[in-house]
Amino acid sequence: MAKLMPTQWRTIAPIVQCTAAQCLERYEYLLDQAQRRREGLDETIDDPRVLRSGEIDPNPENKPARPDPINMDEDEIEMLSEARARLANTQGKKAKRKAREKQLEKARRLASLQKRRELRAAGIEVRRYFNRKRGVDYNAEIPFEKQPAIGFYDTTNEIFDSGKIDYKCLHVDNRDLAAKEQQDRKKDNAKLKRKKEEDLPAVIMNENRLEPIKKSSKLVLPAPQISDMELEQVVKLGQATEIAKQKVSENGTTTTETLLADYNLTPDLNKIRTPQLPSTQDSVLNQALNLNILSTVQTPLLGESNTPLMDVSNEKSRTGAGLIMSTPNTLFDTPYRTPVNTTNDGTTSSIRGSSADFNSDSVSVRDQLNINAEEMLFDDQLKQHEVKQQLRHNLSRLPKPKNDYEIVLPDTTDQTNDDEQMDTANIKDEDQADIDQRKLEEKRRKQQEHFKRQTEVVQRNLLRPNDINLTILRSANAEGPMTVLQKAEELIKQEMLVLLHYDALNNSVPNSSASRNKNYTAYLKTYPYEEFTDDELATARSLLESEMNSVKKIMGHGDINLDSYSKVWNDCYSQVLFLPSKNRFTRANAASKKDRIESTEHKLELNRNLMALEAKRAAKLEKKLKTLLGGYQSHGQVLIKALNNVYDQIDQTQAEAKTFELLRQNEILAIPKRIESFTDDVARQEERECELQQRYQELVEERNHLLEQQ
């Protein structure tokens, strides 16, 4: 994809569901790995991009998110859900609506265009009618357009067509706003004049706007319940009490101080506030959340668990519609009394433990000197009686005891381990994810121990018989008593049959039927399967090994190699023949010719089926490998082609090098001969030149002599 769209990481990012920065970082990492592999370096060397201790991450937004812990508080869960909702709402409702309208408009325009094209192709011309605009349509016309003259001369003055002039388009609206406003004012005055002539009293009433004047009434307040004289007495009593308390505190006696109570401040003023409704959930909001969750749920083909929905049952009790709240009267509220609720039918009922009840001690009685009446005080006996009844009610809801006891001796090591675990638990609370991981590891360890106690056939995943042959045991009416060796052999056969039935029932083959499982269960009820501990199995293995060593030593047997074992196996297997008609094995020398042919045909059919199965598996594997290694194969073919070209160039270069080397050697051998030949030629040329010079001198002398004689 990086080759198809190079450096287009923002286009590639939504395809692979990653950010552009993550795609680029992954691409650079793969390039570095390929470079190391090409250079033969170790790929496990630390990546230089990995931050070391003390370094600051330049791109912290690319760091993978840590998984949320399982056991979180409600506030943390609510905060995470709100954050997810804010991150999911990348576009607001208006932007989504605009995008949807734009998409619908585009689809409508394309459909209309396709319709007009099809009608035009069918020979039907459809005219598009537009609303005629008043004035000049600047989208269809060009204002003050002047067409160029046709021909060599301007003939526009000679051609005049009055029918083509659109006077409506040439009309310009009057833009005089002052004149228009004056005209509207004249219309209003005319309308008002006409209305005065028709309904004069209503116009006068409207102009005068007569409104009834209401006199403000006198404020009437109730008479005060406490007079000024009583207030002065209360203030004097408070001052006297303060003076007495100061004298007592100066003397330092605590006995007298207990008789003086503090009546200055009113206690529990914050409890007089009107209580609120209990915290409830909005059923309409929950239903809307459920619809939103169902609209964004994934396909059920993926499996997994169902999407959890909000509980909207019992909407009346959840929305608080069934609760009739009233403002409590603090004057008549007796402390510690049983809360009383008023039902819908008007009766009162005392309800304990209800979430709609309020605290009974909302207003406390200021009785520090024990001067109030007895019926207004807290009754300790009544409170103790209520506590006992509540305790009896809770104890009656406990399950019935089971008299199952198990005595376990204490183990010092386990106790120390438990103490260490308790200490570590006290130091730090274990996370729920760690608890689940520990339980999973414990489960795997138990499964591994159980698997090791299975038979070797199950552990090595070998083939198991579909039908178990019970005739291998010695019949009860056999003649003659059995020897000790025969008895041991019968016990081994019996144990083998029990193991076969147990494996067939618990580790069944793929094509096992229910009827066979019933037979296996019935056989195991008759001959139960006994499980052995690891120590017993280890003891049995040691006994077998010692017995095998002693038999080898007595019989003189050595170690058998693979070739000898294969030869003995093939010899034994060739003596056994499978009969499909009887669905059992028999000896080959005891079978007829028909049975041998049938057995051979069955073996051939099995081999054909096996060959077809292996061919189909090989085709699937080949297809998978082709998909997985297709890019590598194509890249390898390109590299092989390039390598072959390089080899061809090397061969051609070597041939040219050998040719030039041969030429060099020949030239080395021919150079002395050429030098000698050139030397001889030069010597002959010099000798001839000397002869010619001498001949020339003689001729010149002869010419001069002849000239002198004349």
XYZ file of C-alpha atoms in Angstrom:
710
model
C 0.000 0.000 0.000
C 2.966 2.316 0.627
C 4.110 1.608 -2.947
C 0.667 2.290 -4.453
C 0.190 5.507 -2.490
C 3.642 6.821 -1.519
C 3.737 9.460 1.237
C -0.081 9.459 1.395
C -0.317 8.394 5.022
C -3.528 10.317 5.711
C -5.191 8.301 2.947
C -3.732 4.989 4.175
C -4.519 5.652 7.866
C -8.338 5.100 7.782
C -7.870 1.933 5.698
C -5.671 0.226 8.296
C -7.514 1.914 11.196
C -4.452 3.738 12.533
C -3.245 7.292 12.656
C -0.926 8.713 10.024
C 1.882 9.056 12.554
C 1.534 5.404 13.574
C 1.624 4.288 9.917
C 4.766 6.323 9.266
C 6.439 5.028 12.415
C 5.602 1.421 11.498
C 6.902 1.921 7.943
C 10.211 3.317 9.206
C 10.549 0.424 11.652
C 10.001 -2.135 8.861
C 12.567 -0.354 6.677
C 15.122 -0.545 9.490
C 14.396 -4.256 10.024
C 14.798 -4.941 6.296
C 18.077 -3.001 6.245
C 19.388 -5.001 9.199
C 18.311 -8.273 7.585
C 19.997 -7.258 4.313
C 23.228 -6.363 6.111
C 23.146 -9.571 8.145
C 22.824 -7.815 11.500
C 20.959 -9.116 14.508
C 17.299 -8.084 14.407
C 16.963 -8.340 18.189
C 19.195 -5.313 18.760
C 17.430 -2.599 20.690
C 15.617 -0.123 18.502
C 17.124 3.375 18.843
C 13.582 4.769 18.783
C 12.777 3.076 22.091
C 12.955 5.606 24.884
C 15.455 5.039 27.643
C 15.105 6.022 31.264
C 15.101 9.780 31.662
C 14.166 10.588 28.058
C 10.969 12.444 27.124
C 8.649 11.000 24.505
C 8.375 13.547 21.626
C 5.090 11.977 20.443
C 3.162 10.941 23.570
C -0.108 10.766 21.619
C 1.185 7.678 19.753
C 1.764 5.744 22.957
C -0.652 2.764 23.221
C -3.388 3.213 25.783
C -3.231 1.195 28.952
C -6.186 -1.122 29.596
C -8.739 0.130 32.076
C -8.656 -1.607 35.462
C -11.571 -3.908 36.204
C -12.433 -2.837 39.746
C -12.990 0.904 39.260
C -15.184 3.251 41.235
C -18.485 4.499 39.871
C -17.044 8.002 39.462
C -14.143 6.677 37.370
C -16.445 4.565 35.194
C -18.767 7.546 34.634
C -15.809 9.791 33.791
C -14.481 7.265 31.234
C -17.910 6.856 29.628
C -18.296 10.633 29.299
C -14.821 10.894 27.777
C -15.647 8.170 25.245
C -18.883 9.955 24.349
C -17.047 13.246 23.825
C -14.377 11.582 21.696
C -16.987 9.757 19.621
C -18.902 12.991 18.897
C -16.374 14.356 16.404
C -19.094 16.263 14.553
C -22.074 18.023 16.025
C -25.699 17.523 15.079
C -25.730 20.538 12.806
C -22.662 19.414 10.861
C -24.122 15.927 10.459
C -27.432 17.365 9.265
C -25.705 19.661 6.785
C -23.613 16.786 5.442
C -26.708 14.591 5.122
C -28.647 17.328 3.289
C -25.706 17.928 0.987
C -25.506 14.229 0.186
C -29.259 14.034 -0.488
C -29.100 17.098 -2.741
C -26.215 15.559 -4.675
C -28.133 12.277 -5.107
C -31.248 14.192 -6.250
C -29.248 16.209 -8.787
C -27.534 13.090 -10.188
C -30.887 11.301 -10.505
C -32.419 14.266 -12.351
C -29.393 14.492 -14.655
C -29.582 10.772 -15.436
C -33.301 11.083 -16.169
C -32.782 13.973 -18.607
C -29.973 12.091 -20.351
C -32.127 8.998 -20.815
C -35.042 11.072 -22.163
C -32.711 12.944 -24.517
C -31.277 9.608 -25.734
C -34.843 8.389 -26.389
C -35.612 11.465 -28.500
C -37.696 13.288 -25.917
C -36.574 16.825 -25.276
C -37.581 18.101 -21.875
C -37.469 21.833 -21.348
C -36.434 23.046 -17.979
C -38.648 25.808 -16.663
C -37.189 28.301 -14.278
C -38.914 30.981 -12.274
C -38.551 34.197 -14.196
C -36.755 36.751 -12.145
C -37.755 40.373 -12.070
C -34.917 42.374 -13.463
C -31.729 41.225 -15.097
C -30.691 37.594 -14.574
C -26.959 37.974 -14.212
C -26.510 34.176 -14.301
C -28.058 33.881 -17.795
C -27.398 37.295 -19.358
C -24.438 39.610 -19.704
C -25.245 43.237 -18.850
C -24.274 45.849 -21.435
C -23.149 43.152 -23.836
C -22.154 44.388 -27.286
C -22.013 41.716 -29.973
C -19.160 42.035 -32.463
C -20.031 43.154 -35.990
C -20.516 40.529 -38.700
C -18.395 41.092 -41.770
C -15.869 43.739 -42.648
C -18.109 46.732 -41.866
C -20.267 47.682 -38.898
C -23.905 47.111 -39.886
C -25.517 47.297 -36.449
C -27.155 50.640 -37.257
C -28.816 49.144 -40.329
C -30.296 46.107 -38.485
C -33.007 46.883 -35.931
C -35.389 44.312 -34.441
C -37.765 45.817 -31.908
C -39.270 42.424 -30.989
C -36.125 41.245 -29.271
C -36.039 44.085 -26.770
C -37.270 43.031 -23.314
C -38.565 46.216 -21.721
C -39.254 44.437 -18.425
C -35.596 43.648 -18.008
C -34.698 47.258 -18.813
C -37.050 48.536 -16.098
C -35.243 49.802 -13.007
C -37.047 50.036 -9.671
C -37.348 53.411 -7.996
C -34.790 53.605 -5.257
C -36.092 56.835 -3.714
C -36.768 55.691 -0.134
C -37.837 59.082 1.123
C -40.608 59.328 -1.471
C -41.791 55.823 -0.635
C -41.872 56.608 3.093
C -43.889 59.774 2.448
C -46.362 57.816 0.353
C -46.788 55.215 3.125
C -47.352 57.992 5.665
C -50.121 59.437 3.490
C -51.775 56.000 3.324
C -51.659 55.656 7.129
C -53.194 59.086 7.630
C -55.997 58.281 5.190
C -56.681 54.970 6.939
C -56.768 56.670 10.380
C -59.119 59.359 9.084
C -61.482 56.752 7.669
C -61.426 54.806 10.952
C -62.281 57.947 12.940
C -65.281 58.524 10.781
C -66.521 54.944 11.240
C -65.743 54.194 14.980
C -64.977 57.408 16.862
C -65.385 56.163 20.547
C -62.941 53.280 20.070
C -60.380 55.626 18.582
C -60.754 58.046 21.478
C -60.392 55.174 24.004
C -57.300 53.941 22.235
C -55.739 57.393 22.167
C -56.447 58.118 25.818
C -55.450 54.564 26.841
C -57.649 54.602 29.900
C -56.536 51.923 32.330
C -58.172 51.095 35.692
C -56.062 52.394 38.555
C -55.830 49.931 41.448
C -54.998 51.320 44.843
C -52.373 49.414 46.789
C -53.807 47.740 49.878
C -52.385 48.198 53.330
C -49.915 45.601 54.508
C -51.490 43.614 57.337
C -49.104 41.538 59.460
C -50.089 39.045 62.178
C -49.646 39.927 65.805
C -46.279 38.949 67.305
C -46.303 35.745 69.341
C -43.585 37.021 71.683
C -43.775 40.506 73.096
C -40.878 42.856 73.673
C -41.083 42.324 77.436
C -40.707 38.568 77.032
C -37.709 39.072 74.733
C -36.075 41.300 77.353
C -36.650 38.623 80.007
C -35.069 35.967 77.774
C -32.038 38.211 77.215
C -31.718 38.855 80.949
C -31.921 35.132 81.719
C -29.208 34.435 79.155
C -26.974 37.108 80.663
C -27.556 35.719 84.168
C -26.651 32.241 82.953
C -23.444 33.516 81.348
C -22.457 35.349 84.562
C -23.091 32.194 86.619
C -21.042 30.061 84.191
C -18.134 32.516 84.358
C -18.145 32.421 88.181
C -18.240 28.627 88.175
C -15.400 28.417 85.656
C -13.325 30.797 87.810
C -13.860 28.591 90.887
C -12.812 25.494 88.901
C -15.598 23.169 90.167
C -16.950 20.753 87.549
C -19.919 19.573 89.637
C -21.709 22.897 89.437
C -20.756 23.345 85.755
C -22.761 20.248 84.799
C -25.937 21.884 86.164
C -25.557 24.858 83.803
C -26.532 24.133 80.202
C -25.685 26.212 77.120
C -28.844 27.646 75.518
C -27.222 30.331 73.397
C -26.966 28.609 70.027
C -29.661 26.579 68.413
C -28.215 23.142 67.584
C -28.586 21.326 64.257
C -29.696 24.318 62.230
C -28.617 22.553 59.092
C -31.127 19.757 59.685
C -34.146 22.060 59.273
C -33.559 22.169 55.530
C -36.250 20.537 53.423
C -35.005 17.067 52.411
C -34.607 16.232 48.756
C -35.935 13.310 46.801
C -33.745 10.219 46.780
C -31.375 9.877 43.838
C -33.248 8.291 40.961
C -32.670 7.610 37.273
C -34.493 9.127 34.348
C -36.327 6.309 32.548
C -36.701 8.362 29.344
C -32.968 8.985 29.263
C -32.281 5.286 29.929
C -34.612 4.270 27.083
C -32.870 6.717 24.731
C -29.491 5.291 25.745
C -30.782 1.773 25.028
C -31.928 2.817 21.538
C -28.546 4.424 20.879
C -26.716 1.274 22.031
C -28.928 -0.980 19.867
C -28.367 1.243 16.819
C -24.575 1.023 17.161
C -24.337 -2.658 18.114
C -22.101 -4.912 16.023
C -23.302 -7.789 13.887
C -24.331 -10.932 15.817
C -22.123 -13.024 13.498
C -19.119 -11.966 15.570
C -20.500 -13.782 18.607
C -19.374 -12.689 22.074
C -21.816 -11.568 24.773
C -24.946 -9.472 24.319
C -24.776 -5.713 24.666
C -25.781 -4.671 28.218
C -28.819 -2.375 28.331
C -30.037 0.065 30.940
C -32.757 -1.223 33.278
C -36.033 0.659 32.665
C -38.316 -1.634 34.678
C -40.374 -0.291 37.577
C -40.367 3.198 36.099
C -42.826 4.522 38.644
C -40.588 3.759 41.595
C -37.434 4.875 39.726
C -38.767 8.226 38.605
C -40.104 8.994 42.030
C -43.726 9.195 40.816
C -44.914 6.840 43.541
C -43.305 8.877 46.301
C -45.421 11.529 48.008
C -43.011 13.795 49.813
C -44.030 16.465 52.286
C -42.104 19.103 54.163
C -41.424 17.753 57.655
C -42.723 19.710 60.619
C -39.760 20.381 62.848
C -41.922 21.497 65.758
C -43.723 18.191 66.168
C -40.784 15.944 65.254
C -39.957 13.786 68.259
C -36.333 12.606 68.261
C -35.610 8.920 67.643
C -39.261 8.140 66.947
C -40.276 5.543 64.358
C -40.688 7.258 60.960
C -44.265 7.309 59.711
C -45.233 7.223 56.032
C -48.619 8.078 54.631
C -49.864 5.641 52.011
C -52.063 6.437 49.049
C -55.252 5.397 50.827
C -54.699 7.820 53.703
C -53.499 5.296 56.287
C -50.226 5.641 58.116
C -47.714 2.857 58.304
C -44.359 2.566 60.013
C -41.697 1.411 57.573
C -38.167 0.561 58.620
C -35.240 0.538 56.260
C -37.028 2.430 53.443
C -34.966 4.593 51.156
C -37.711 7.231 51.126
C -37.643 7.732 54.899
C -35.692 10.558 56.422
C -33.474 10.590 59.422
C -35.589 10.491 62.531
C -33.204 12.692 64.482
C -33.566 15.650 62.115
C -34.424 17.962 65.085
C -33.046 17.273 68.515
C -34.737 18.381 71.735
C -32.660 20.716 73.868
C -33.128 18.953 77.181
C -29.733 19.199 78.797
C -31.231 19.735 82.278
C -33.840 16.914 81.986
C -36.844 19.202 82.474
C -39.036 17.919 79.598
C -41.859 15.416 79.937
C -41.077 11.686 79.859
C -43.138 10.985 76.713
C -40.960 13.410 74.709
C -37.632 11.785 75.646
C -35.787 8.965 73.999
C -36.879 5.559 75.219
C -33.840 3.269 75.506
C -35.930 0.184 76.007
C -37.938 0.825 72.838
C -34.750 1.321 70.850
C -33.224 -1.879 72.227
C -36.426 -3.751 71.408
C -36.365 -2.489 67.817
C -32.690 -3.428 67.442
C -33.394 -6.938 68.722
C -36.328 -7.358 66.340
C -34.197 -6.194 63.413
C -31.451 -8.649 64.431
C -33.960 -11.518 64.702
C -35.345 -10.631 61.268
C -31.864 -10.665 59.700
C -30.928 -13.933 61.422
C -34.137 -15.589 60.212
C -33.107 -14.860 56.602
C -29.856 -16.813 56.957
C -29.709 -20.240 55.211
C -30.123 -23.382 57.207
C -26.858 -24.847 58.546
C -25.332 -27.921 56.969
C -23.689 -30.336 59.381
C -20.769 -31.151 57.065
C -17.440 -31.106 58.802
C -13.978 -31.741 57.457
C -10.915 -31.945 59.668
C -7.695 -30.724 58.082
C -4.391 -30.798 59.911
C -2.615 -27.460 59.871
C 0.451 -27.158 57.727
C 3.192 -24.851 58.902
C 4.386 -24.063 55.391
C 0.866 -23.275 54.209
C 0.314 -21.170 57.288
C 3.476 -19.178 56.675
C 2.507 -18.754 53.026
C -0.947 -17.592 54.071
C 0.614 -15.127 56.513
C 2.875 -13.791 53.783
C -0.076 -13.485 51.431
C -2.069 -11.664 54.113
C 0.848 -9.319 54.733
C 1.187 -8.537 51.051
C -2.588 -8.087 50.799
C -2.510 -5.676 53.714
C 0.285 -3.721 52.061
C -1.500 -3.338 48.754
C -4.952 -4.374 47.549
C -4.705 -6.859 44.709
C -6.254 -5.813 41.427
C -9.133 -7.832 39.989
C -7.152 -8.470 36.797
C -4.323 -10.030 38.852
C -6.849 -12.191 40.695
C -8.351 -13.419 37.403
C -4.866 -14.098 36.018
C -3.919 -16.117 39.097
C -7.136 -18.141 38.891
C -6.520 -18.797 35.204
C -2.965 -19.985 35.887
C -4.229 -22.231 38.687
C -6.838 -23.706 36.338
C -4.213 -24.330 33.665
C -1.928 -25.988 36.193
C -4.710 -28.345 37.302
C -5.558 -29.154 33.676
C -1.887 -29.889 32.992
C -1.678 -32.197 36.011
C -4.863 -33.970 34.939
C -3.509 -34.314 31.396
C -0.285 -35.894 32.698
C -2.351 -38.538 34.526
C -4.039 -39.587 31.268
C -2.911 -42.509 29.150
C -0.012 -42.216 26.715
C -2.447 -42.560 23.806
C -4.310 -39.400 24.847
C -1.127 -37.497 25.678
C 0.471 -38.290 22.312
C -2.862 -37.820 20.459
C -2.701 -41.242 18.821
C -5.537 -42.976 16.997
C -8.120 -44.784 19.108
C -10.436 -47.620 17.988
C -14.055 -46.842 17.162
C -15.196 -50.282 18.367
C -13.703 -52.015 21.385
C -13.205 -55.771 21.024
C -14.307 -57.497 24.234
C -13.458 -60.995 22.956
C -9.786 -60.660 23.830
C -10.566 -61.846 27.361
C -10.495 -65.520 28.203
C -13.968 -67.050 28.293
C -15.343 -68.295 31.589
C -15.938 -71.846 30.295
C -12.360 -72.267 29.104
C -10.797 -75.642 29.704
C -8.103 -76.075 32.332
C -6.923 -73.760 35.069
C -4.867 -70.637 34.290
C -1.267 -70.234 35.246
C 0.083 -67.237 37.120
C 1.349 -65.689 33.885
C -2.042 -66.148 32.215
C -3.806 -64.587 35.203
C -1.486 -61.595 35.022
C -2.138 -61.304 31.287
C -5.906 -61.392 31.876
C -5.611 -58.648 34.495
C -3.626 -56.528 32.049
C -6.261 -57.094 29.348
C -9.060 -56.176 31.770
C -7.274 -52.962 32.767
C -6.660 -52.181 29.097
C -10.380 -52.548 28.329
C -11.262 -50.232 31.229
C -8.783 -47.633 29.933
C -10.168 -47.969 26.401
C -13.744 -47.427 27.610
C -12.706 -44.477 29.783
C -10.817 -42.793 26.933
C -13.674 -43.461 24.510
C -16.134 -41.820 26.917
C -14.090 -38.844 28.191
C -11.713 -38.323 25.248
C -13.993 -39.453 22.452
C -13.148 -39.515 18.774
C -14.945 -37.004 16.485
C -17.521 -39.458 15.033
C -18.720 -41.085 18.254
C -22.436 -41.862 18.679
C -24.641 -41.546 21.751
C -25.459 -45.282 21.809
C -21.778 -46.156 22.101
C -21.402 -43.684 24.950
C -24.233 -45.454 26.781
C -22.459 -48.778 26.327
C -19.204 -47.272 27.606
C -20.992 -45.842 30.653
C -22.634 -49.189 31.431
C -19.301 -50.997 31.146
C -17.595 -48.495 33.471
C -20.368 -48.959 36.030
C -19.629 -52.696 36.018
C -15.848 -52.222 35.960
C -15.178 -48.785 37.470
C -12.186 -46.699 36.492
C -9.764 -46.160 39.351
C -7.665 -43.002 39.449
C -4.141 -43.178 40.855
C -2.018 -40.487 42.402
C 1.221 -39.181 40.946
C 3.277 -41.079 43.525
C 1.582 -44.371 42.647
C 2.128 -43.789 38.930
C 5.790 -42.939 39.535
C 6.204 -46.131 41.586
C 4.597 -48.187 38.807
C 6.893 -46.641 36.186
C 9.967 -47.382 38.296
C 8.832 -51.015 38.710
C 8.315 -51.367 34.954
C 11.725 -49.893 34.197
C 13.448 -52.191 36.688
C 11.582 -55.204 35.255
C 12.509 -54.217 31.703
C 16.158 -53.823 32.648
C 16.205 -57.200 34.366
C 14.543 -58.874 31.346
C 17.054 -57.242 28.992
C 19.890 -58.403 31.182
C 18.598 -61.977 31.448
C 17.608 -62.333 27.775
C 20.684 -60.506 26.527
C 18.721 -57.934 24.535
C 20.446 -54.772 23.445
C 19.184 -51.466 22.174
C 17.014 -51.846 19.062
C 17.695 -49.345 16.298
C 15.022 -47.792 14.121
C 15.684 -50.025 11.102
C 15.248 -53.231 13.106
C 12.101 -51.884 14.740
C 10.634 -50.887 11.358
C 11.431 -54.305 9.900
C 9.742 -56.141 12.787
C 6.746 -53.798 12.605
C 6.306 -54.305 8.867
C 6.595 -58.087 9.243
C 3.952 -58.139 11.981
C 1.653 -55.720 10.137
C 1.867 -57.761 6.909
C 0.498 -60.782 8.762
C -2.666 -58.860 9.786
C -5.531 -58.194 7.366
C -8.580 -55.957 7.858
C -11.961 -57.251 6.650
C -14.399 -54.370 5.886
C -17.436 -56.672 5.665
C -16.827 -58.049 9.163
C -15.260 -54.819 10.480
C -12.416 -56.619 12.228
C -8.835 -57.740 11.750
C -7.729 -61.290 11.037
C -4.577 -63.144 10.088
C -3.580 -62.946 6.442
C -2.818 -66.677 6.101
C -6.320 -67.547 7.389
C -8.197 -65.201 4.977
C -9.649 -66.275 1.631
C -8.878 -64.778 -1.757
C -12.134 -62.798 -1.721
C -11.300 -61.302 1.680
C -7.837 -60.337 0.462
C -9.265 -58.597 -2.615
C -11.835 -56.803 -0.468
C -9.163 -55.731 2.004
C -6.924 -54.469 -0.815
C -9.812 -52.494 -2.356
C -10.582 -50.981 1.024
C -6.933 -50.026 1.487
C -6.886 -48.484 -2.011
C -10.027 -46.474 -1.253
C -8.524 -45.269 2.009
C -5.356 -44.218 0.215
C -7.396 -42.362 -2.424
C -9.407 -40.528 0.215
C -6.239 -39.733 2.099
C -4.599 -38.512 -1.104
C -7.617 -36.303 -1.915
C -7.641 -34.943 1.625
C -3.929 -34.221 1.537
C -4.254 -32.647 -1.925
C -7.052 -30.373 -0.682
C -5.025 -29.487 2.380
C -1.963 -28.855 0.221
C -4.048 -26.639 -2.105
C -5.317 -24.609 0.851
C -1.810 -24.352 2.236
C -0.460 -23.388 -1.172
C -3.147 -20.717 -1.548
C -2.408 -19.394 1.909
C 1.330 -19.377 1.252
C 0.741 -17.719 -2.108
C -1.253 -14.992 -0.405
C 1.318 -14.681 2.343
C 4.447 -14.959 0.196
C 3.130 -13.565 -3.106
C 4.882 -10.261 -2.622
C 8.108 -11.969 -1.621
C 7.920 -14.298 -4.632
C 7.385 -11.434 -7.068
C 10.189 -9.495 -5.425
C 12.347 -12.637 -5.588
C 11.605 -13.065 -9.301
C 12.660 -9.474 -9.916
C 15.852 -10.047 -7.956
C 16.535 -13.340 -9.797
C 16.053 -11.600 -13.134
C 18.405 -8.821 -12.081
C 20.895 -11.413 -10.826
C 20.752 -13.295 -14.142
C 21.393 -10.037 -15.988
C 24.379 -9.414 -13.755
C 25.649 -12.951 -14.436
C 25.272 -12.388 -18.195
C 27.172 -9.133 -17.939
C 29.875 -10.883 -15.923
C 30.193 -13.634 -18.573
C 30.357 -11.075 -21.390
C 32.899 -8.990 -19.507
C 35.017 -12.068 -18.782
C 34.962 -13.047 -22.484
C 35.987 -9.537 -23.487
C 38.714 -9.551 -20.853
C 40.077 -12.869 -22.144
C 39.987 -11.539 -25.713
C 41.863 -8.391 -24.835
C 44.359 -10.414 -22.806
C 45.039 -12.610 -25.837
C 45.425 -9.519 -27.984
C 47.869 -8.080 -25.460
C 49.987 -11.214 -25.521
C 49.992 -11.263 -29.338
C 50.941 -7.610 -29.401
C 53.775 -8.272 -26.968
C 55.100 -10.979 -29.289
C 54.665 -8.867 -32.451
C 56.237 -5.658 -31.138
C 59.924 -6.756 -31.560
C 59.287 -7.924 -35.117
C 57.569 -4.665 -35.991
C 60.440 -2.668 -34.465
C 62.978 -4.666 -36.438
C 60.996 -4.225 -39.666
C 60.643 -0.499 -39.065
C 64.399 -0.277 -38.308
C 65.259 -2.003 -41.601
C 62.909 0.290 -43.502
C 64.481 3.344 -41.904
C 67.985 2.113 -42.756
C 67.046 1.480 -46.374
C 65.375 4.854 -46.581
C 68.442 6.596 -45.192
C 70.727 4.742 -47.646
C 68.480 5.626 -50.587
C 68.329 9.226 -49.460
C 72.101 9.407 -49.352
C 72.296 7.983 -52.861
C 69.741 10.457 -54.150
C 71.521 13.380 -52.501
C 74.768 12.344 -54.098
C 73.063 11.965 -57.475
C 71.538 15.407 -57.073
C 74.896 16.920 -56.276
C 76.408 15.359 -59.363
C 73.629 16.684 -61.571
C 73.917 20.157 -60.087
C 77.640 20.202 -60.737
C 77.085 18.975 -64.269
C 74.528 21.742 -64.857
C 76.861 24.378 -63.560
C 79.667 23.091 -65.734
C 77.497 23.242 -68.852
C 76.451 26.771 -68.040
C 80.008 27.861 -67.662
C 80.944 26.385 -71.074
C 78.307 28.426 -72.853
